[in-house]
CSV table of C-alpha atoms and ligand atoms in Angstrom, one decimal:
chain,number,residue,atom,x,y,z
A,7,UNK,CA,-3.0,-22.9,0.3
A,8,UNK,CA,-4.9,-25.7,2.6
A,9,UNK,CA,-8.1,-24.6,3.9
A,10,UNK,CA,-7.4,-22.5,7.1
A,11,UNK,CA,-9.7,-25.0,9.0
A,12,UNK,CA,-7.4,-27.7,8.0
A,13,UNK,CA,-4.1,-25.9,8.9
A,14,UNK,CA,-5.5,-24.6,12.5
A,15,UNK,CA,-5.4,-26.9,15.6
A,16,UNK,CA,-9.1,-28.1,16.1
A,17,UNK,CA,-9.2,-27.0,19.9
A,18,UNK,CA,-8.3,-23.5,18.6
A,19,UNK,CA,-10.8,-23.6,15.8
A,20,UNK,CA,-13.6,-24.5,18.2
A,21,UNK,CA,-12.4,-22.2,20.8
A,22,UNK,CA,-14.8,-19.9,22.5
A,23,UNK,CA,-12.5,-17.0,23.7
A,24,UNK,CA,-12.6,-15.1,26.9
A,25,UNK,CA,-14.6,-12.0,26.5
A,26,UNK,CA,-13.6,-9.1,28.6
A,27,UNK,CA,-15.7,-6.1,29.9
A,28,UNK,CA,-14.0,-3.8,27.3
A,29,UNK,CA,-15.1,-6.3,24.5
A,30,UNK,CA,-18.6,-6.5,25.3
A,31,UNK,CA,-19.1,-2.7,25.1
A,32,UNK,CA,-17.3,-1.0,22.8
A,33,UNK,CA,-19.0,2.3,22.3
A,34,UNK,CA,-17.0,5.5,23.4
A,35,UNK,CA,-19.5,8.0,24.4
A,36,UNK,CA,-20.3,6.2,27.8
A,37,UNK,CA,-19.0,7.9,30.8
A,38,UNK,CA,-19.9,5.9,33.7
A,39,UNK,CA,-17.8,2.5,33.6
A,40,UNK,CA,-19.1,0.2,36.3
A,41,UNK,CA,-18.4,-2.9,34.2
A,42,UNK,CA,-14.8,-4.0,34.9
A,43,UNK,CA,-14.6,-4.0,38.5
A,44,UNK,CA,-11.7,-1.4,38.3
A,45,UNK,CA,-10.9,1.2,41.1
A,46,UNK,CA,-12.6,4.2,40.1
A,47,UNK,CA,-9.5,6.6,41.4
A,48,UNK,CA,-6.2,7.3,40.1
A,49,UNK,CA,-7.1,8.0,36.4
A,50,UNK,CA,-6.0,7.2,33.9
A,51,UNK,CA,-4.1,4.2,34.6
A,52,UNK,CA,-7.1,2.8,36.6
A,53,UNK,CA,-8.9,1.7,33.7
A,54,UNK,CA,-8.0,-1.5,31.5
A,55,UNK,CA,-6.6,-0.6,28.1
A,56,UNK,CA,-8.5,-1.2,24.6
A,57,UNK,CA,-8.0,-5.0,24.1
A,58,UNK,CA,-7.8,-4.4,20.3
A,59,UNK,CA,-5.9,-1.3,20.4
A,60,UNK,CA,-8.0,0.2,17.8
A,61,UNK,CA,-6.5,3.7,17.9
A,62,UNK,CA,-3.1,2.6,17.7
A,63,UNK,CA,-3.9,0.1,14.9
A,64,UNK,CA,-5.4,3.0,12.9
A,65,UNK,CA,-2.2,5.1,13.0
A,66,UNK,CA,-0.1,2.2,11.8
A,67,UNK,CA,-2.5,1.4,9.2
A,68,UNK,CA,-1.9,4.9,7.9
A,69,UNK,CA,1.6,4.6,8.1
A,70,UNK,CA,1.9,1.1,6.7
A,71,UNK,CA,-0.8,1.0,3.9
A,72,UNK,CA,-2.2,-1.9,5.4
A,73,UNK,CA,-5.9,-2.1,6.7
A,74,UNK,CA,-6.3,-2.1,10.4
A,75,UNK,CA,-8.2,-5.4,10.2
A,76,UNK,CA,-5.0,-7.2,8.9
A,77,UNK,CA,-3.0,-6.1,12.0
A,78,UNK,CA,-2.1,-7.7,15.1
A,79,UNK,CA,0.0,-6.0,17.8
A,80,UNK,CA,1.9,-8.2,20.3
A,81,UNK,CA,4.2,-7.8,23.3
A,82,UNK,CA,7.2,-7.7,20.8
A,83,UNK,CA,7.3,-9.7,17.7
A,84,UNK,CA,7.9,-12.6,20.2
A,85,UNK,CA,4.1,-12.8,21.0
A,86,UNK,CA,2.8,-13.4,17.3
A,87,UNK,CA,5.7,-15.9,17.0
A,88,UNK,CA,4.7,-17.8,19.9
A,89,UNK,CA,0.9,-17.6,19.0
A,90,UNK,CA,1.5,-18.9,15.6
A,91,UNK,CA,2.9,-22.1,17.0
A,92,UNK,CA,0.0,-22.4,19.4
A,93,UNK,CA,-2.7,-21.7,16.8
A,94,UNK,CA,-1.3,-24.1,14.1
A,95,UNK,CA,0.7,-26.8,15.6
A,96,UNK,CA,-0.2,-29.8,17.4
A,97,UNK,CA,2.4,-30.7,19.8
A,98,UNK,CA,4.2,-33.9,19.1
A,99,UNK,CA,2.8,-34.0,15.7
A,100,UNK,CA,3.3,-31.2,13.7
A,101,UNK,CA,6.6,-29.6,12.5
A,102,UNK,CA,8.0,-26.4,11.2
A,103,UNK,CA,10.8,-25.5,8.7
A,104,UNK,CA,13.2,-22.5,9.0
A,105,UNK,CA,16.2,-21.3,7.4
A,106,UNK,CA,19.4,-21.8,9.4
A,107,UNK,CA,21.2,-19.9,10.7
A,108,UNK,CA,18.3,-17.4,11.7
A,109,UNK,CA,16.8,-15.8,14.7
A,110,UNK,CA,16.8,-18.0,17.9
A,111,UNK,CA,13.2,-17.4,19.0
A,112,UNK,CA,11.6,-19.6,16.3
A,113,UNK,CA,13.5,-22.6,17.9
A,114,UNK,CA,12.8,-21.7,21.3
A,115,UNK,CA,9.3,-21.5,20.8
A,116,UNK,CA,9.2,-24.6,19.0
A,117,UNK,CA,10.8,-26.4,21.9
A,118,UNK,CA,8.4,-24.7,24.3
A,119,UNK,CA,5.4,-25.9,22.2
A,120,UNK,CA,7.0,-29.3,21.6
A,121,UNK,CA,6.8,-28.9,17.9
A,122,UNK,CA,9.6,-30.4,15.7
A,123,UNK,CA,12.0,-27.7,14.1
A,124,UNK,CA,13.6,-28.6,10.9
A,125,UNK,CA,16.7,-26.4,10.0
A,126,UNK,CA,17.4,-26.0,6.5
A,127,UNK,CA,21.1,-24.8,6.1
A,128,UNK,CA,21.8,-21.5,3.9
A,129,UNK,CA,24.7,-21.6,1.6
A,130,UNK,CA,28.1,-19.9,2.3
A,131,UNK,CA,26.3,-16.6,1.1
A,132,UNK,CA,23.5,-17.1,3.6
A,133,UNK,CA,21.0,-17.9,0.8
A,134,UNK,CA,18.5,-20.3,1.0
A,135,UNK,CA,17.7,-23.1,-1.8
A,136,UNK,CA,13.9,-23.3,-2.5
A,137,UNK,CA,14.3,-26.8,-3.5
A,138,UNK,CA,15.9,-27.9,-0.3
A,139,UNK,CA,13.3,-25.9,1.8
A,140,UNK,CA,10.3,-27.5,-0.2
A,141,UNK,CA,12.4,-31.0,0.3
A,142,UNK,CA,11.9,-30.6,4.2
A,143,UNK,CA,8.4,-30.3,4.0
A,144,UNK,CA,5.6,-32.9,4.6
A,145,UNK,CA,2.0,-33.2,5.5
A,146,UNK,CA,2.7,-32.1,8.8
A,147,UNK,CA,4.4,-29.0,8.2
A,148,UNK,CA,2.6,-25.9,9.3
A,149,UNK,CA,4.8,-23.0,9.3
A,150,UNK,CA,7.8,-22.1,7.4
A,151,UNK,CA,9.9,-19.4,8.6
A,152,UNK,CA,12.2,-16.9,6.8
A,153,UNK,CA,13.8,-13.7,8.2
A,154,UNK,CA,14.9,-10.8,5.6
A,155,UNK,CA,17.1,-9.1,6.4
A,156,UNK,CA,18.3,-12.2,8.2
A,157,UNK,CA,19.7,-12.4,11.7
A,158,UNK,CA,22.4,-12.9,12.5
A,159,UNK,CA,23.9,-12.9,8.8
A,160,UNK,CA,22.4,-9.5,7.9
A,161,UNK,CA,21.6,-9.8,4.4
A,162,UNK,CA,18.3,-9.7,2.5
A,163,UNK,CA,17.1,-13.2,1.5
A,164,UNK,CA,16.6,-13.8,-2.3
A,165,UNK,CA,13.1,-12.6,-2.9
A,166,UNK,CA,12.6,-15.3,-5.9
A,167,UNK,CA,13.2,-18.0,-3.3
A,168,UNK,CA,10.7,-16.5,-1.0
A,169,UNK,CA,8.2,-16.1,-3.7
A,170,UNK,CA,8.7,-19.7,-4.9
A,171,UNK,CA,8.0,-21.1,-1.4
A,172,UNK,CA,4.9,-19.0,-1.0
A,173,UNK,CA,3.7,-20.4,-4.2
A,174,UNK,CA,4.7,-23.7,-3.5
A,175,UNK,CA,3.8,-24.4,0.3
A,176,UNK,CA,0.4,-25.0,1.4
A,177,UNK,CA,0.8,-24.0,4.8
A,178,UNK,CA,1.8,-20.7,6.3
A,179,UNK,CA,4.9,-18.7,5.4
A,180,UNK,CA,6.3,-16.2,7.8
A,181,UNK,CA,8.6,-13.4,6.7
A,182,UNK,CA,10.1,-11.8,9.9
A,183,UNK,CA,11.0,-8.2,8.5
A,184,UNK,CA,12.4,-6.8,11.8
A,185,UNK,CA,15.1,-5.0,9.9
A,186,UNK,CA,13.2,-4.1,6.9
A,187,UNK,CA,13.6,-0.3,7.5
A,188,UNK,CA,17.3,-0.5,6.9
A,189,UNK,CA,17.1,-3.3,3.8
A,190,UNK,CA,16.8,-1.0,0.8
A,191,UNK,CA,14.1,-3.2,-0.8
A,192,UNK,CA,10.4,-3.3,-0.8
A,193,UNK,CA,8.5,-4.9,2.2
A,194,UNK,CA,6.4,-8.3,1.5
A,195,UNK,CA,3.5,-6.2,2.8
A,196,UNK,CA,2.9,-5.4,-0.6
A,197,UNK,CA,1.8,-9.1,-1.5
A,198,UNK,CA,-0.3,-9.4,1.5
A,199,UNK,CA,-3.6,-9.1,0.0
A,200,UNK,CA,-2.8,-11.5,-2.7
A,201,UNK,CA,-1.4,-14.1,-0.6
A,202,UNK,CA,-3.6,-15.7,2.0
A,203,UNK,CA,-0.6,-17.8,3.5
A,204,UNK,CA,1.7,-15.0,4.2
A,205,UNK,CA,2.5,-13.5,7.7
A,206,UNK,CA,4.8,-10.8,7.9
A,207,UNK,CA,6.2,-9.7,11.0
A,208,UNK,CA,7.7,-6.2,11.8
A,209,UNK,CA,8.8,-4.6,15.2
A,210,UNK,CA,9.2,-1.3,17.0
A,211,UNK,CA,12.2,-2.5,18.5
A,212,UNK,CA,14.7,-1.8,15.9
A,213,UNK,CA,14.5,1.3,13.5
A,214,UNK,CA,11.6,2.8,15.6
A,215,UNK,CA,13.7,3.0,18.6
A,216,UNK,CA,11.0,1.7,21.1
A,217,UNK,CA,12.6,-1.8,22.1
A,218,UNK,CA,11.9,-0.8,25.6
A,219,UNK,CA,7.9,-0.7,25.3
A,220,UNK,CA,7.6,-4.0,23.8
A,221,UNK,CA,5.6,-3.8,20.7
A,222,UNK,CA,5.7,-5.9,17.5
A,223,UNK,CA,3.4,-6.2,14.9
A,224,UNK,CA,2.0,-9.1,12.6
A,225,UNK,CA,0.2,-8.6,9.1
A,226,UNK,CA,-1.7,-11.2,7.8
A,227,UNK,CA,-5.2,-12.0,6.4
A,228,UNK,CA,-8.4,-11.0,8.2
A,229,UNK,CA,-8.9,-14.7,9.2
A,230,UNK,CA,-5.6,-15.2,10.6
A,231,UNK,CA,-5.5,-11.8,12.5
A,232,UNK,CA,-9.1,-12.7,13.9
A,233,UNK,CA,-7.8,-16.2,15.4
A,234,UNK,CA,-4.7,-14.3,16.9
A,235,UNK,CA,-7.1,-12.2,18.7
A,236,UNK,CA,-8.9,-15.1,19.9
A,237,UNK,CA,-6.0,-16.6,21.5
A,238,UNK,CA,-4.1,-13.6,22.7
A,239,UNK,CA,-4.1,-12.7,26.4
A,240,UNK,CA,-7.2,-10.4,26.6
A,241,UNK,CA,-4.9,-7.2,27.4
A,242,UNK,CA,-1.7,-7.9,25.7
A,243,UNK,CA,-0.8,-4.5,25.2
A,244,UNK,CA,-0.6,-2.2,28.1
A,245,UNK,CA,-2.1,1.2,28.2
A,246,UNK,CA,1.3,2.9,28.6
A,247,UNK,CA,2.7,1.1,25.5
A,248,UNK,CA,-0.2,2.1,23.5
A,249,UNK,CA,-0.1,5.6,24.6
A,250,UNK,CA,3.7,6.1,24.2
A,251,UNK,CA,3.5,4.4,21.0
A,252,UNK,CA,0.8,6.8,19.8
A,253,UNK,CA,2.9,9.7,20.8
A,254,UNK,CA,6.1,8.5,19.1
A,255,UNK,CA,4.0,7.8,15.8
A,256,UNK,CA,3.1,11.5,15.9
A,257,UNK,CA,6.4,12.2,14.6
A,258,UNK,CA,7.6,9.2,12.9
A,259,UNK,CA,9.5,11.0,10.0
A,260,UNK,CA,12.2,11.0,12.7
A,261,UNK,CA,13.0,7.3,12.0
A,262,UNK,CA,14.3,8.4,8.2
A,263,UNK,CA,16.9,10.3,10.0
A,264,UNK,CA,17.8,7.8,12.3
A,265,UNK,CA,18.0,5.1,9.4
A,266,UNK,CA,20.1,7.6,7.2
A,267,UNK,CA,22.8,8.2,10.0
A,268,UNK,CA,22.9,4.3,10.9
A,269,UNK,CA,23.4,3.4,7.5
A,270,UNK,CA,26.1,6.0,6.7
A,271,UNK,CA,27.9,4.7,10.0
A,272,UNK,CA,27.5,1.1,9.0
A,273,UNK,CA,29.5,1.7,5.8
A,274,UNK,CA,32.1,3.8,7.6
A,275,UNK,CA,32.5,0.9,10.4
A,276,UNK,CA,32.5,-1.7,8.0
A,277,UNK,CA,35.3,0.1,5.8
A,278,UNK,CA,37.2,0.5,9.0
A,279,UNK,CA,37.0,-3.2,9.9
A,280,UNK,CA,38.4,-4.1,6.6
A,281,UNK,CA,41.6,-2.4,7.7
A,282,UNK,CA,41.8,-4.1,11.3
A,283,UNK,CA,44.4,-6.6,12.0
A,284,UNK,CA,41.8,-9.0,13.5
A,285,UNK,CA,39.3,-9.0,10.5
A,286,UNK,CA,39.2,-12.0,8.3
A,287,UNK,CA,35.8,-11.5,6.4
A,288,UNK,CA,33.0,-9.0,6.5
A,289,UNK,CA,29.4,-9.9,5.3
A,290,UNK,CA,27.4,-7.8,3.3
A,291,UNK,CA,24.8,-6.2,5.5
A,292,UNK,CA,21.3,-5.0,4.8
A,293,UNK,CA,20.7,-4.3,8.3
A,294,UNK,CA,21.4,-2.0,11.5
A,295,UNK,CA,24.2,-4.7,12.4
A,296,UNK,CA,26.8,-6.6,10.3
A,297,UNK,CA,28.5,-10.1,10.9
A,298,UNK,CA,32.3,-10.2,10.9
A,299,UNK,CA,34.6,-13.0,10.9
A,300,UNK,CA,38.1,-12.6,13.1
A,301,UNK,CA,40.9,-14.4,13.8
A,302,UNK,CA,39.8,-15.4,17.3
A,303,UNK,CA,36.3,-14.4,18.2
A,304,UNK,CA,36.4,-15.5,21.5
A,305,UNK,CA,39.7,-13.5,22.3
A,306,UNK,CA,38.3,-10.2,20.6
A,307,UNK,CA,35.0,-10.6,22.4
A,308,UNK,CA,36.7,-10.9,25.9
A,309,UNK,CA,39.0,-8.3,25.0
A,310,UNK,CA,36.3,-5.7,24.3
A,311,UNK,CA,34.3,-6.8,27.3
A,312,UNK,CA,37.3,-5.7,29.5
A,313,UNK,CA,37.0,-2.3,27.8
A,314,UNK,CA,33.4,-2.0,28.6
A,315,UNK,CA,32.1,-2.7,25.0
A,316,UNK,CA,29.9,-5.5,24.4
A,317,UNK,CA,29.3,-7.0,20.9
A,318,UNK,CA,27.7,-10.5,20.2
A,319,UNK,CA,29.7,-13.5,19.9
A,320,UNK,CA,27.9,-15.9,17.2
A,321,UNK,CA,30.6,-18.3,16.9
A,322,UNK,CA,28.5,-21.2,18.1
A,323,UNK,CA,26.0,-20.6,15.5
A,324,UNK,CA,26.0,-22.6,12.1
A,325,UNK,CA,28.0,-21.1,9.3
A,326,UNK,CA,29.2,-18.5,11.9
A,327,UNK,CA,32.5,-19.9,13.3
A,328,UNK,CA,34.8,-17.0,14.9
A,329,UNK,CA,32.1,-14.6,13.9
A,330,UNK,CA,31.0,-11.4,15.8
A,331,UNK,CA,27.7,-9.7,15.4
A,332,UNK,CA,28.3,-5.9,15.6
A,333,UNK,CA,25.4,-3.5,16.1
A,334,UNK,CA,25.9,0.1,14.4
A,335,UNK,CA,25.7,2.5,17.5
A,336,UNK,CA,26.3,6.4,17.3
A,337,UNK,CA,29.5,7.9,16.1
A,338,UNK,CA,31.0,8.1,19.5
A,339,UNK,CA,30.0,4.4,20.3
A,340,UNK,CA,31.4,3.2,16.9
A,341,UNK,CA,34.5,5.3,17.5
A,342,UNK,CA,35.1,3.7,21.0
A,343,UNK,CA,34.7,0.3,19.3
A,344,UNK,CA,37.2,1.1,16.6
A,345,UNK,CA,39.6,2.9,18.8
A,346,UNK,CA,39.8,-0.2,21.1
A,347,UNK,CA,40.2,-2.8,18.2
A,348,UNK,CA,43.1,-0.5,16.7
A,349,UNK,CA,44.9,-0.6,19.8
A,350,UNK,CA,44.7,-4.5,20.3
A,351,UNK,CA,48.0,-6.2,19.6
B,407,PLP,C1,15.0,-8.2,17.3
B,407,PLP,C2,14.1,-9.2,16.4
B,407,PLP,C3,12.9,-9.1,16.5
B,407,PLP,C4,12.3,-8.3,17.6
B,407,PLP,O1,11.7,-8.9,18.6
B,407,PLP,P1,10.8,-7.9,19.6
B,407,PLP,O2,10.1,-9.0,20.4
B,407,PLP,O3,9.7,-7.2,18.7
B,407,PLP,O4,11.6,-6.9,20.2
B,407,PLP,C5,12.3,-10.1,15.6
B,407,PLP,N1,12.7,-10.7,14.8
B,407,PLP,C6,14.2,-10.6,14.5
B,407,PLP,C7,14.5,-11.4,13.6
B,407,PLP,C8,14.8,-9.9,15.3
B,407,PLP,O5,16.4,-9.7,15.2
């Protein structure tokens, strides 16, 4: 990896961050807070939240087995994705490389930040080629995005390819593990302490059942996390989100039950899809959704909309012609989908 100083934009490297009242005073035993111009009434939401979410990070550190100093929390994973562009990529000069097809936000954040986005097409089984990825890199490539399990294809990306790129690329490699709880393979978090150029993204939006509170995680070296904290909005995670996440983490064993139920339903729904008249091909899934190629995706999509059932039509995405992305729901929801499709002529 290049020196971090060489990779980070100069204006960010030299940035003197905003210091909030709650940054300056971090002790806990004070009981009179006259430092932040808050309204003294309407406890407890009258107070600014902890800008570095220390309690919440302690809980996450214990669950994930990663020190709190290596954790960044964002307003969904979308916040760390955007922050990485703003920290590393000089607009109009630097570029990033990503597998294609994949999660759309990497490309949108590139456009917003005026950063060239280089798409390297996966093969027919939705696997990347390390040689092709490395060939797309040049001196101005700062970030390289993997998403595993990948969205919208649903499959785990070959571990050897990710490791080869981590070994060979001298910029930052991001592995988005939004669906890792369903994947049945180890997380790249295991390699965090050995690899200074690795950033792992995870989220509370999928297996953890908290999409509504907007909470995403980035795991990286302490040096990278420190820079992310410098650039983020001072109070990026609101008090209600921090409190609710803490409450939910108290009984996080529940997610094991949810994941088990979802995986068993995924197997059943995929089996049923294989028997459907409209199905052309079902792709292997390591996530809580699967991709299916059908005879006429728009017709099937519209038919389902009429029945009040919404799936995702991914037909315009590379390698996904006539393909629908189906999230695995409850038994009742899945039955509603299957019953509707069985009735379709
Ligand atoms: C859903 C998803 C996310 C989660 O985004 P949040 O902003 O945390 O809700 C991140 N990456 C991928 C690939 C996803 O599919």
